[in-house]
């Protein structure tokens, strides 16, 4: 029989919304399902996905707050008369950032309405290859059928479950941007880009911040550049515990968190207490509730990501996937937006243009901002051998 919608998109983040809006331009009947499962700490947010709510946008705004702080320090040397010491109020910044994000949530809802895209605030799972069962927060079920389905549910931060107390007492980037009160003295273990970015702006607004790194910073990025980033951060006051990894987190009577870690250089165990421990250990694809096995959508058993071909098609005809949920793609907002639009154009607009995933530029918003495109020096050596590359 005829399906209710021409296209159903599961996931209202950057990739999913771009795909849905583009498909609607072709006069197709389109629906979007989006649902935010609260974080383990109970944080939740509106339509727009990771980037808008708990990613690039609030991060960039807090990074800007820290840059302004640095500029204020420099300003006196340029003759500006600024009363010292300057003081930063977390709650004022957080309130402004959170209100701005809420305005974007609202904007996305209005855009969907304007383009006649039906928005369901529901958690979706497959009943069969054309049918999605949506569940509201109150537990009400709705059945939605569609000719074509796009999965764009992205990922959520992982917790290091092997560390005692990690889940009970730690937060992730899902929570940091929605804190009403200052996180205070903060530890962020594992030197990935998210931990360095957050540590950078926390230091910049005057908080005592420590990064714990087991091995190298910014894995996968050019290491000469990564060293410049961390050296700059150290000179600005971020503390680094190098070649250390956390073992357990305990809550003290004072409500502070006592962290025990192993120092691999000295072979010793050390402890210190913090107000906040923020984990940034990578992200896991958000597929658990989708029921992919039932309909035969193949995933990579190691990463949990959906396997797609060059046209974003999954192992099931008429089911597609874009963005962070897909295997072997960069986890970047602009990439997901471009891929979503191009997919809609191929499905409904006589286009055959594929997304080009080669040489996608990326940026790390640490205090010393770092942008790169193409191979890192290490990757170039691995690909072509050190005799065949020139480094300038």
Short mmCIF file of C-alpha atoms in Angstrom, two decimals:
data_model
loop_
_atom_site.label_atom_id
_atom_site.label_comp_id
_atom_site.label_asym_id
_atom_site.label_seq_id
_atom_site.Cartn_x
_atom_site.Cartn_y
_atom_site.Cartn_z
CA UNK A 1 0.00 0.00 0.00
CA UNK A 2 0.92 3.66 -0.20
CA UNK A 3 3.25 4.88 2.50
CA UNK A 4 2.37 7.91 4.62
CA UNK A 5 5.59 9.81 3.84
CA UNK A 6 8.01 9.94 0.91
CA UNK A 7 10.89 10.40 3.36
CA UNK A 8 11.25 9.85 7.08
CA UNK A 9 14.40 11.07 8.82
CA UNK A 10 15.30 9.61 12.23
CA UNK A 11 17.39 12.19 14.08
CA UNK A 12 16.97 15.98 14.10
CA UNK A 13 20.64 16.97 14.10
CA UNK A 14 22.67 18.76 11.44
CA UNK A 15 22.63 15.95 8.84
CA UNK A 16 19.04 14.84 9.39
CA UNK A 17 17.54 18.34 9.31
CA UNK A 18 19.54 19.32 6.20
CA UNK A 19 18.32 16.18 4.41
CA UNK A 20 14.67 16.69 5.48
CA UNK A 21 14.55 20.38 4.52
CA UNK A 22 16.19 19.72 1.14
CA UNK A 23 13.76 16.86 0.36
CA UNK A 24 10.82 19.13 1.23
CA UNK A 25 12.05 21.70 -1.37
CA UNK A 26 11.23 19.06 -4.01
CA UNK A 27 7.61 19.01 -2.87
CA UNK A 28 7.91 15.65 -1.13
CA UNK A 29 6.03 14.67 2.02
CA UNK A 30 8.70 14.57 4.73
CA UNK A 31 8.78 13.80 8.47
CA UNK A 32 11.51 14.04 11.12
CA UNK A 33 11.65 12.03 14.33
CA UNK A 34 13.86 13.46 17.06
CA UNK A 35 14.18 12.49 20.70
CA UNK A 36 16.83 13.36 23.27
CA UNK A 37 17.48 10.67 25.84
CA UNK A 38 18.63 12.55 28.98
CA UNK A 39 22.32 12.11 29.80
CA UNK A 40 23.21 9.89 32.82
CA UNK A 41 23.31 13.17 34.79
CA UNK A 42 19.80 14.09 33.59
CA UNK A 43 20.70 16.82 31.08
CA UNK A 44 18.36 17.19 28.09
CA UNK A 45 17.85 19.69 25.28
CA UNK A 46 15.80 20.58 22.20
CA UNK A 47 15.78 20.04 18.44
CA UNK A 48 19.02 20.54 16.49
CA UNK A 49 21.35 17.74 17.50
CA UNK A 50 24.79 17.68 19.10
CA UNK A 51 26.37 20.64 17.30
CA UNK A 52 23.63 23.10 18.21
CA UNK A 53 22.99 21.94 21.78
CA UNK A 54 26.09 20.32 23.27
CA UNK A 55 28.79 20.72 20.64
CA UNK A 56 30.27 23.27 18.27
CA UNK A 57 27.95 26.16 19.04
CA UNK A 58 28.03 26.38 22.86
CA UNK A 59 31.72 25.38 22.72
CA UNK A 60 32.55 28.21 20.33
CA UNK A 61 30.64 30.71 22.49
CA UNK A 62 32.47 29.67 25.66
CA UNK A 63 35.76 29.68 23.72
CA UNK A 64 34.91 33.27 22.72
CA UNK A 65 34.30 34.14 26.39
CA UNK A 66 37.82 32.90 27.18
CA UNK A 67 39.36 34.80 24.24
CA UNK A 68 37.74 38.01 25.52
CA UNK A 69 39.32 37.35 28.92
CA UNK A 70 42.77 37.07 27.31
CA UNK A 71 42.15 40.25 25.32
CA UNK A 72 41.23 42.11 28.51
CA UNK A 73 44.58 41.11 30.03
CA UNK A 74 46.42 42.29 26.92
CA UNK A 75 44.38 45.49 26.60
CA UNK A 76 46.16 47.32 29.45
CA UNK A 77 49.49 47.04 27.59
CA UNK A 78 47.81 48.86 24.70
CA UNK A 79 46.68 51.74 26.90
CA UNK A 80 43.18 50.55 27.78
CA UNK A 81 42.28 51.41 31.35
CA UNK A 82 40.61 48.26 32.66
CA UNK A 83 40.18 47.88 36.41
CA UNK A 84 42.06 44.79 37.63
CA UNK A 85 41.43 42.12 38.69
CA UNK A 86 38.74 41.28 36.13
CA UNK A 87 36.20 38.70 37.26
CA UNK A 88 34.13 36.21 35.29
CA UNK A 89 30.65 35.04 36.35
CA UNK A 90 29.83 31.57 35.01
CA UNK A 91 26.07 31.86 35.55
CA UNK A 92 25.81 35.01 33.37
CA UNK A 93 27.72 33.37 30.50
CA UNK A 94 25.88 30.04 30.84
CA UNK A 95 22.49 31.77 30.88
CA UNK A 96 23.31 33.71 27.70
CA UNK A 97 24.70 30.63 25.91
CA UNK A 98 21.73 28.46 26.92
CA UNK A 99 19.21 31.10 25.81
CA UNK A 100 20.96 31.42 22.46
CA UNK A 101 20.84 27.63 21.98
CA UNK A 102 17.13 27.60 22.88
CA UNK A 103 16.53 30.25 20.21
CA UNK A 104 18.20 27.93 17.67
CA UNK A 105 15.99 25.00 18.81
CA UNK A 106 12.96 27.20 18.19
CA UNK A 107 14.34 28.36 14.82
CA UNK A 108 14.70 24.75 13.63
CA UNK A 109 11.09 23.98 14.58
CA UNK A 110 9.86 27.07 12.71
CA UNK A 111 11.91 26.16 9.61
CA UNK A 112 10.43 22.64 9.57
CA UNK A 113 6.94 24.10 9.86
CA UNK A 114 7.59 26.62 7.06
CA UNK A 115 8.80 23.82 4.81
CA UNK A 116 5.81 21.63 5.78
CA UNK A 117 8.01 18.95 7.35
CA UNK A 118 6.16 17.03 10.08
CA UNK A 119 8.14 16.94 13.34
CA UNK A 120 7.61 14.11 15.81
CA UNK A 121 9.25 14.48 19.23
CA UNK A 122 9.54 10.69 19.55
CA UNK A 123 12.05 7.92 19.90
CA UNK A 124 11.92 5.76 16.79
CA UNK A 125 12.60 2.08 16.18
CA UNK A 126 12.11 -0.08 13.09
CA UNK A 127 9.11 -2.46 12.97
CA UNK A 128 9.88 -3.41 9.37
CA UNK A 129 11.88 -1.87 6.53
CA UNK A 130 9.23 0.79 5.79
CA UNK A 131 7.71 1.20 9.26
CA UNK A 132 8.89 3.09 12.32
CA UNK A 133 7.30 2.82 15.73
CA UNK A 134 7.60 6.17 17.53
CA UNK A 135 7.37 6.39 21.30
CA UNK A 136 6.65 9.66 23.11
CA UNK A 137 8.07 10.59 26.51
CA UNK A 138 4.69 9.68 28.01
CA UNK A 139 4.90 6.21 26.40
CA UNK A 140 2.32 6.79 23.64
CA UNK A 141 3.00 4.84 20.43
CA UNK A 142 2.65 6.17 16.89
CA UNK A 143 3.25 4.13 13.73
CA UNK A 144 4.82 6.00 10.81
CA UNK A 145 5.40 4.51 7.33
CA UNK A 146 7.69 5.89 4.64
CA UNK A 147 8.97 4.97 1.16
CA UNK A 148 12.52 5.99 2.09
CA UNK A 149 14.14 6.28 5.52
CA UNK A 150 17.32 8.15 6.52
CA UNK A 151 19.06 7.34 9.81
CA UNK A 152 20.90 10.36 11.24
CA UNK A 153 20.98 9.72 14.98
CA UNK A 154 24.65 10.64 15.47
CA UNK A 155 26.52 9.71 18.63
CA UNK A 156 26.67 10.35 22.36
CA UNK A 157 29.73 10.68 24.63
CA UNK A 158 31.15 7.44 26.04
CA UNK A 159 31.92 6.86 29.70
CA UNK A 160 35.06 4.92 30.65
CA UNK A 161 33.07 2.12 32.35
CA UNK A 162 36.23 0.34 33.54
CA UNK A 163 36.96 3.22 35.95
CA UNK A 164 35.14 2.90 39.28
CA UNK A 165 32.87 5.89 39.96
CA UNK A 166 33.21 7.28 36.41
CA UNK A 167 29.51 7.11 35.60
CA UNK A 168 28.20 8.04 39.06
CA UNK A 169 30.35 11.12 39.60
CA UNK A 170 31.59 12.29 36.21
CA UNK A 171 29.98 14.49 33.59
CA UNK A 172 30.56 14.72 29.81
CA UNK A 173 30.28 17.49 27.20
CA UNK A 174 26.53 16.62 27.19
CA UNK A 175 26.34 18.27 30.63
CA UNK A 176 29.07 20.92 30.75
CA UNK A 177 27.32 23.50 28.56
CA UNK A 178 24.06 23.21 30.53
CA UNK A 179 25.55 23.63 34.01
CA UNK A 180 23.87 26.47 35.90
CA UNK A 181 26.79 26.84 38.33
CA UNK A 182 30.52 27.01 37.66
CA UNK A 183 32.22 23.59 37.41
CA UNK A 184 34.98 24.90 39.71
CA UNK A 185 38.25 23.02 39.85
CA UNK A 186 38.01 20.63 36.89
CA UNK A 187 39.86 17.53 35.72
CA UNK A 188 39.41 16.32 32.16
CA UNK A 189 41.22 13.02 31.51
CA UNK A 190 42.44 11.80 28.08
CA UNK A 191 43.83 14.49 25.76
CA UNK A 192 41.36 14.31 22.89
CA UNK A 193 40.26 17.48 21.12
CA UNK A 194 37.07 17.88 23.20
CA UNK A 195 38.97 17.65 26.50
CA UNK A 196 41.59 20.16 25.30
CA UNK A 197 38.98 22.57 23.94
CA UNK A 198 36.98 22.50 27.18
CA UNK A 199 40.10 22.73 29.35
CA UNK A 200 41.20 25.70 27.23
CA UNK A 201 38.09 27.79 27.76
CA UNK A 202 37.73 26.77 31.43
CA UNK A 203 41.30 28.00 32.06
CA UNK A 204 40.56 31.11 30.02
CA UNK A 205 37.63 32.12 32.23
CA UNK A 206 39.80 31.68 35.32
CA UNK A 207 39.07 28.15 36.54
CA UNK A 208 41.73 25.78 37.88
CA UNK A 209 41.82 23.13 35.13
CA UNK A 210 43.88 19.96 34.66
CA UNK A 211 44.19 17.71 31.62
CA UNK A 212 45.32 14.12 32.21
CA UNK A 213 46.97 12.39 29.26
CA UNK A 214 47.98 8.78 29.05
CA UNK A 215 49.97 9.19 25.83
CA UNK A 216 49.89 11.78 23.06
CA UNK A 217 47.56 14.79 22.76
CA UNK A 218 45.18 15.13 19.80
CA UNK A 219 45.67 11.61 18.43
CA UNK A 220 45.29 11.56 14.65
CA UNK A 221 46.40 15.17 14.28
CA UNK A 222 49.88 16.34 13.27
CA UNK A 223 51.94 15.88 16.44
CA UNK A 224 54.19 18.90 15.92
CA UNK A 225 51.04 21.05 15.84
CA UNK A 226 49.49 19.18 18.78
CA UNK A 227 52.63 20.01 20.84
CA UNK A 228 52.29 23.70 19.95
CA UNK A 229 48.68 23.60 21.17
CA UNK A 230 49.50 21.94 24.51
CA UNK A 231 52.62 24.09 25.14
CA UNK A 232 50.54 27.21 24.54
CA UNK A 233 47.86 25.92 26.93
CA UNK A 234 50.48 25.22 29.61
CA UNK A 235 51.85 28.75 29.26
CA UNK A 236 48.29 30.04 29.77
CA UNK A 237 47.88 28.08 32.98
CA UNK A 238 46.24 24.76 32.08
CA UNK A 239 47.90 21.99 34.10
CA UNK A 240 48.89 18.74 32.44
CA UNK A 241 49.36 15.35 34.12
CA UNK A 242 51.34 13.51 31.45
CA UNK A 243 51.58 9.74 31.09
CA UNK A 244 48.90 9.26 33.74
CA UNK A 245 45.55 7.47 33.62
CA UNK A 246 42.67 7.49 36.13
CA UNK A 247 41.78 4.38 38.15
CA UNK A 248 38.83 5.49 40.29
CA UNK A 249 36.68 8.43 41.35
CA UNK A 250 35.21 8.67 44.86
CA UNK A 251 32.92 11.25 46.43
CA UNK A 252 34.20 12.89 49.63
CA UNK A 253 31.98 14.16 52.45
CA UNK A 254 32.70 17.70 51.24
CA UNK A 255 31.01 16.68 47.93
CA UNK A 256 34.33 17.05 46.14
CA UNK A 257 35.58 14.21 43.94
CA UNK A 258 38.74 12.38 44.84
CA UNK A 259 40.47 10.97 41.78
CA UNK A 260 43.11 8.25 41.99
CA UNK A 261 45.41 7.81 39.01
CA UNK A 262 48.45 5.83 37.97
CA UNK A 263 51.61 7.65 36.94
CA UNK A 264 53.18 5.33 34.33
CA UNK A 265 56.59 7.08 34.42
CA UNK A 266 57.03 6.63 38.17
CA UNK A 267 54.85 3.52 38.54
CA UNK A 268 53.09 5.23 41.45
CA UNK A 269 49.47 5.93 42.40
CA UNK A 270 48.52 9.53 43.11
CA UNK A 271 45.34 11.29 44.26
CA UNK A 272 43.86 14.78 44.25
CA UNK A 273 40.40 16.25 44.64
CA UNK A 274 38.32 18.23 42.13
CA UNK A 275 34.87 19.81 41.93
CA UNK A 276 34.16 18.35 38.49
CA UNK A 277 35.50 15.43 36.45
CA UNK A 278 34.60 15.72 32.77
CA UNK A 279 35.12 12.65 30.59
CA UNK A 280 35.95 13.15 26.92
CA UNK A 281 36.83 9.65 25.70
CA UNK A 282 35.13 9.72 22.32
CA UNK A 283 31.58 9.09 21.18
CA UNK A 284 29.47 5.99 20.58
CA UNK A 285 26.84 5.72 17.82
CA UNK A 286 23.29 6.14 19.11
CA UNK A 287 21.73 2.99 17.61
CA UNK A 288 20.57 0.93 20.60
CA UNK A 289 16.85 1.63 20.34
CA UNK A 290 16.67 1.57 16.52
CA UNK A 291 16.20 -2.20 16.21
CA UNK A 292 18.55 -2.35 13.19
CA UNK A 293 19.15 -6.13 13.41
CA UNK A 294 15.45 -6.86 12.83
CA UNK A 295 15.42 -5.09 9.47
CA UNK A 296 18.91 -6.20 8.46
CA UNK A 297 20.81 -2.89 8.46
CA UNK A 298 24.46 -3.94 8.75
CA UNK A 299 26.75 -2.27 11.29
CA UNK A 300 30.45 -2.57 12.06
CA UNK A 301 30.51 -4.89 15.09
CA UNK A 302 33.56 -3.09 16.55
CA UNK A 303 32.43 0.53 16.25
CA UNK A 304 28.65 0.01 16.14
CA UNK A 305 28.44 2.42 13.20
CA UNK A 306 26.24 1.81 10.15
CA UNK A 307 28.02 0.59 7.02
CA UNK A 308 27.16 2.72 3.97
CA UNK A 309 28.33 2.91 0.36
CA UNK A 310 29.40 6.04 -1.55
CA UNK A 311 25.74 7.06 -1.98
CA UNK A 312 25.02 6.75 1.80
CA UNK A 313 22.93 3.61 1.17
CA UNK A 314 22.87 0.92 3.89
CA UNK A 315 22.60 -2.84 3.30
CA UNK A 316 18.82 -2.42 2.97
CA UNK A 317 17.40 -0.79 -0.21
CA UNK A 318 15.64 2.55 0.51
CA UNK A 319 17.27 2.87 3.97
CA UNK A 320 20.12 5.43 4.09
CA UNK A 321 22.36 6.92 6.78
CA UNK A 322 24.32 10.18 7.07
CA UNK A 323 26.56 11.92 9.60
CA UNK A 324 28.38 10.63 12.66
CA UNK A 325 26.40 7.38 12.70
CA UNK A 326 28.10 6.18 9.47
CA UNK A 327 31.29 4.13 9.34
CA UNK A 328 34.47 5.77 8.06
CA UNK A 329 33.11 9.31 7.80
CA UNK A 330 34.53 12.39 9.53
CA UNK A 331 32.46 13.32 12.61
CA UNK A 332 31.90 16.91 11.50
CA UNK A 333 28.78 19.06 11.23
CA UNK A 334 29.41 20.70 7.81
CA UNK A 335 30.15 17.25 6.32
CA UNK A 336 26.86 15.86 7.65
CA UNK A 337 24.93 18.88 6.30
CA UNK A 338 26.49 18.57 2.83
CA UNK A 339 25.96 14.78 2.75
CA UNK A 340 22.31 15.18 3.86
CA UNK A 341 21.55 17.77 1.18
CA UNK A 342 23.25 15.79 -1.59
CA UNK A 343 21.40 12.62 -0.55
CA UNK A 344 18.04 14.41 -0.79
CA UNK A 345 19.01 15.80 -4.22
CA UNK A 346 19.88 12.29 -5.46
CA UNK A 347 16.70 10.76 -4.05
CA UNK A 348 14.26 13.40 -5.29
CA UNK A 349 16.00 15.85 -7.62
CA UNK A 350 17.56 13.93 -10.53
CA UNK A 351 21.07 14.58 -9.21
CA UNK A 352 23.85 12.00 -9.21
CA UNK A 353 26.44 14.06 -7.30
CA UNK A 354 28.07 12.12 -4.44
CA UNK A 355 29.55 13.60 -1.29
CA UNK A 356 33.34 13.98 -1.48
CA UNK A 357 34.85 12.99 1.86
CA UNK A 358 38.50 13.52 0.83
CA UNK A 359 40.49 16.36 2.37
CA UNK A 360 37.79 17.77 4.63
CA UNK A 361 39.22 20.61 6.73
CA UNK A 362 38.72 20.55 10.49
CA UNK A 363 39.39 22.91 13.38
CA UNK A 364 40.29 22.48 17.04
CA UNK A 365 39.09 25.43 19.15
CA UNK A 366 41.83 25.32 21.74
CA UNK A 367 43.15 28.73 23.00
CA UNK A 368 45.69 28.50 20.17
CA UNK A 369 43.21 27.68 17.40
CA UNK A 370 44.35 24.94 15.04
CA UNK A 371 42.93 24.19 11.61
CA UNK A 372 44.15 21.50 9.24
CA UNK A 373 43.28 19.75 6.00
CA UNK A 374 44.72 16.67 4.30
CA UNK A 375 47.27 14.31 5.80
CA UNK A 376 49.19 14.93 8.99
CA UNK A 377 52.96 14.56 8.67
CA UNK A 378 52.78 11.17 10.43
CA UNK A 379 50.06 9.91 8.06
CA UNK A 380 51.98 11.20 5.01
CA UNK A 381 55.11 9.33 6.10
CA UNK A 382 53.03 6.19 6.59
CA UNK A 383 51.40 6.54 3.15
CA UNK A 384 54.38 7.56 1.06
CA UNK A 385 57.54 6.94 3.11
CA UNK A 386 59.66 9.74 4.59
CA UNK A 387 61.90 9.95 1.47
CA UNK A 388 58.94 10.87 -0.71
CA UNK A 389 57.52 13.80 1.22
CA UNK A 390 58.71 17.34 1.79
CA UNK A 391 57.85 19.15 5.01
CA UNK A 392 57.89 22.92 5.05
#
